[in-house]
Amino acid sequence: SASVAELLALLSSISGIPLKQNIAITGTLNQRGDYQPIGAATEKIEGFFALCAQRGLTGDQGVLIPETNLLDLNLRPEVVDAVARGLFHVWTAARVDEAIELFTGQPAAQVHERVKTRLKELDDAGRGRGPKPDNSWRGRLRRWWGRGRRKAE
């Protein structure tokens, strides 16, 4: 139940866009980006709620689950009360782009564009089309020093 979280971590790392750290996520996605149902959604929400309640509810904490699991929830009254008072949230999503937007605070298309741009930069650098190496005496010395240190370690 972690492929959505894994994808978000990869997109964040590649794009440099940070993810919100106050939201728990669970779920898998298929090859078309659909967020698929999971098991034990109630237990996962209540577990994160207990942690947040112990540390202090701030009103911006919550859990993202697949939309298809919403009707299966049977949450304890204290969780329902916290959600009703806006102290805790249960978000749902049908597609991975909704998760991207919740966790980054940016439109998914913008995140996709940043990832695409960064992957192109990395590809260009790998093919020698990126920035040219510093061939000044300082640049050559830095490269030489780096090679020597790696061999010694």
CSV table of C-alpha atoms in Angstrom, one decimal:
chain,number,residue,atom,x,y,z
A,1,SER,CA,0.0,0.0,0.0
A,2,ALA,CA,2.8,2.4,-0.6
A,3,SER,CA,3.2,3.0,-4.4
A,4,VAL,CA,1.5,6.4,-4.2
A,5,ALA,CA,3.8,7.5,-1.5
A,6,GLU,CA,6.8,6.2,-3.4
A,7,LEU,CA,5.8,8.0,-6.5
A,8,LEU,CA,5.3,11.2,-4.6
A,9,ALA,CA,8.8,10.9,-3.1
A,10,LEU,CA,10.3,10.3,-6.5
A,11,LEU,CA,8.5,13.3,-8.0
A,12,SER,CA,9.6,15.5,-5.1
A,13,SER,CA,13.2,14.4,-5.4
A,14,ILE,CA,13.4,14.9,-9.1
A,15,SER,CA,11.5,18.2,-9.2
A,16,GLY,CA,12.9,19.7,-6.0
A,17,ILE,CA,9.3,20.5,-4.8
A,18,PRO,CA,8.9,19.6,-1.1
A,19,LEU,CA,6.0,17.5,0.1
A,20,LYS,CA,3.9,18.3,3.1
A,21,GLN,CA,5.0,16.3,6.1
A,22,ASN,CA,1.8,16.6,8.2
A,23,ILE,CA,-0.3,14.2,6.0
A,24,ALA,CA,-0.2,10.4,6.0
A,25,ILE,CA,-0.9,8.6,2.8
A,26,THR,CA,-1.7,5.0,2.0
A,27,GLY,CA,-2.7,3.4,-1.3
A,28,THR,CA,-1.5,2.0,-4.5
A,29,LEU,CA,-2.0,3.1,-8.1
A,30,ASN,CA,-2.3,1.4,-11.4
A,31,GLN,CA,-0.5,2.2,-14.6
A,32,ARG,CA,-3.2,4.7,-15.6
A,33,GLY,CA,-2.8,6.7,-12.4
A,34,ASP,CA,-5.9,5.5,-10.7
A,35,TYR,CA,-5.8,5.4,-6.9
A,36,GLN,CA,-6.8,1.8,-6.0
A,37,PRO,CA,-8.7,0.6,-2.9
A,38,ILE,CA,-6.8,-0.6,0.2
A,39,GLY,CA,-7.4,-2.7,3.2
A,40,ALA,CA,-7.6,-1.5,6.8
A,41,ALA,CA,-8.3,2.1,6.0
A,42,THR,CA,-10.1,2.7,9.3
A,43,GLU,CA,-7.2,1.3,11.3
A,44,LYS,CA,-4.6,3.4,9.4
A,45,ILE,CA,-6.6,6.6,9.9
A,46,GLU,CA,-7.1,5.9,13.6
A,47,GLY,CA,-3.4,5.1,14.0
A,48,PHE,CA,-2.2,8.4,12.5
A,49,PHE,CA,-4.9,10.2,14.4
A,50,ALA,CA,-3.7,8.7,17.7
A,51,LEU,CA,-0.1,9.9,16.9
A,52,CYS,CA,-1.3,13.4,16.0
A,53,ALA,CA,-3.5,13.6,19.1
A,54,GLN,CA,-0.6,12.6,21.3
A,55,ARG,CA,1.6,15.3,19.7
A,56,GLY,CA,-1.2,17.9,19.6
A,57,LEU,CA,-3.8,18.4,16.9
A,58,THR,CA,-2.9,21.4,14.7
A,59,GLY,CA,-5.8,21.5,12.3
A,60,ASP,CA,-3.6,20.7,9.2
A,61,GLN,CA,-2.9,17.0,9.9
A,62,GLY,CA,-4.8,14.2,8.2
A,63,VAL,CA,-4.7,11.1,6.0
A,64,LEU,CA,-5.2,10.7,2.3
A,65,ILE,CA,-7.0,7.5,1.3
A,66,PRO,CA,-8.5,6.2,-2.0
A,67,GLU,CA,-11.9,7.6,-2.7
A,68,THR,CA,-13.3,4.1,-3.1
A,69,ASN,CA,-12.6,3.4,0.6
A,70,LEU,CA,-14.6,6.3,2.0
A,71,LEU,CA,-17.9,4.4,2.4
A,72,ASP,CA,-16.1,1.5,4.2
A,73,LEU,CA,-14.9,3.7,7.1
A,74,ASN,CA,-16.1,3.1,10.6
A,75,LEU,CA,-14.1,5.7,12.6
A,76,ARG,CA,-14.2,6.1,16.4
A,77,PRO,CA,-16.3,9.0,17.7
A,78,GLU,CA,-13.2,11.0,18.8
A,79,VAL,CA,-11.8,10.9,15.2
A,80,VAL,CA,-15.2,11.9,13.7
A,81,ASP,CA,-15.5,14.7,16.2
A,82,ALA,CA,-12.0,16.0,15.4
A,83,VAL,CA,-12.8,15.9,11.7
A,84,ALA,CA,-16.1,17.7,12.3
A,85,ARG,CA,-14.3,20.4,14.3
A,86,GLY,CA,-11.5,20.8,11.6
A,87,LEU,CA,-8.8,19.6,13.8
A,88,PHE,CA,-8.0,16.5,11.7
A,89,HIS,CA,-8.8,15.7,8.0
A,90,VAL,CA,-9.6,12.7,5.9
A,91,TRP,CA,-8.9,13.5,2.3
A,92,THR,CA,-9.8,11.2,-0.6
A,93,ALA,CA,-8.5,10.9,-4.1
A,94,ALA,CA,-9.5,9.0,-7.2
A,95,ARG,CA,-6.4,9.8,-9.3
A,96,VAL,CA,-2.7,10.3,-8.4
A,97,ASP,CA,-2.8,13.9,-9.7
A,98,GLU,CA,-5.1,14.8,-6.8
A,99,ALA,CA,-2.5,13.4,-4.3
A,100,ILE,CA,0.3,15.4,-6.1
A,101,GLU,CA,-1.7,18.6,-5.7
A,102,LEU,CA,-2.6,17.9,-2.0
A,103,PHE,CA,1.0,17.1,-1.0
A,104,THR,CA,2.8,19.9,-3.1
A,105,GLY,CA,0.2,22.6,-3.0
A,106,GLN,CA,0.8,23.1,-6.7
A,107,PRO,CA,-1.2,22.0,-9.8
A,108,ALA,CA,-0.2,18.5,-10.9
A,109,ALA,CA,0.6,19.8,-14.5
A,110,GLN,CA,3.1,22.2,-13.0
A,111,VAL,CA,4.8,19.4,-11.0
A,112,HIS,CA,4.9,17.2,-14.1
A,113,GLU,CA,6.5,20.0,-16.1
A,114,ARG,CA,9.2,20.5,-13.5
A,115,VAL,CA,9.9,16.8,-13.5
A,116,LYS,CA,10.1,16.7,-17.3
A,117,THR,CA,12.4,19.7,-17.3
A,118,ARG,CA,14.7,18.2,-14.7
A,119,LEU,CA,14.9,14.8,-16.4
A,120,LYS,CA,15.8,16.6,-19.7
A,121,GLU,CA,18.6,18.4,-17.9
A,122,LEU,CA,19.9,15.2,-16.4
A,123,ASP,CA,19.7,13.5,-19.8
A,124,ASP,CA,21.6,16.3,-21.5
A,125,ALA,CA,24.3,16.3,-18.8
A,126,GLY,CA,24.6,12.5,-19.2
A,127,ARG,CA,25.0,12.8,-22.9
A,128,GLY,CA,27.6,15.6,-22.6
A,129,ARG,CA,25.3,18.3,-23.7
A,130,GLY,CA,25.1,19.8,-20.3
A,131,PRO,CA,27.4,22.4,-18.7
A,132,LYS,CA,31.0,22.0,-19.7
A,133,PRO,CA,33.5,21.0,-17.1
A,134,ASP,CA,35.7,23.7,-15.5
A,135,ASN,CA,39.0,23.4,-17.4
A,136,SER,CA,40.8,26.2,-15.5
A,137,TRP,CA,43.7,25.1,-13.3
A,138,ARG,CA,41.4,25.3,-10.3
A,139,GLY,CA,38.8,23.0,-11.9
A,140,ARG,CA,41.4,20.5,-13.0
A,141,LEU,CA,42.9,20.6,-9.5
A,142,ARG,CA,39.5,19.9,-7.9
A,143,ARG,CA,38.9,17.0,-10.2
A,144,TRP,CA,42.4,15.6,-9.5
A,145,TRP,CA,42.0,16.1,-5.8
A,146,GLY,CA,38.6,14.3,-5.8
A,147,ARG,CA,40.1,11.3,-7.7
A,148,GLY,CA,43.0,11.0,-5.3
A,149,ARG,CA,40.7,11.1,-2.2
A,150,ARG,CA,38.4,8.4,-3.5
A,151,LYS,CA,41.3,6.1,-4.1
A,152,ALA,CA,42.8,6.6,-0.7
A,153,GLU,CA,39.5,6.0,1.1
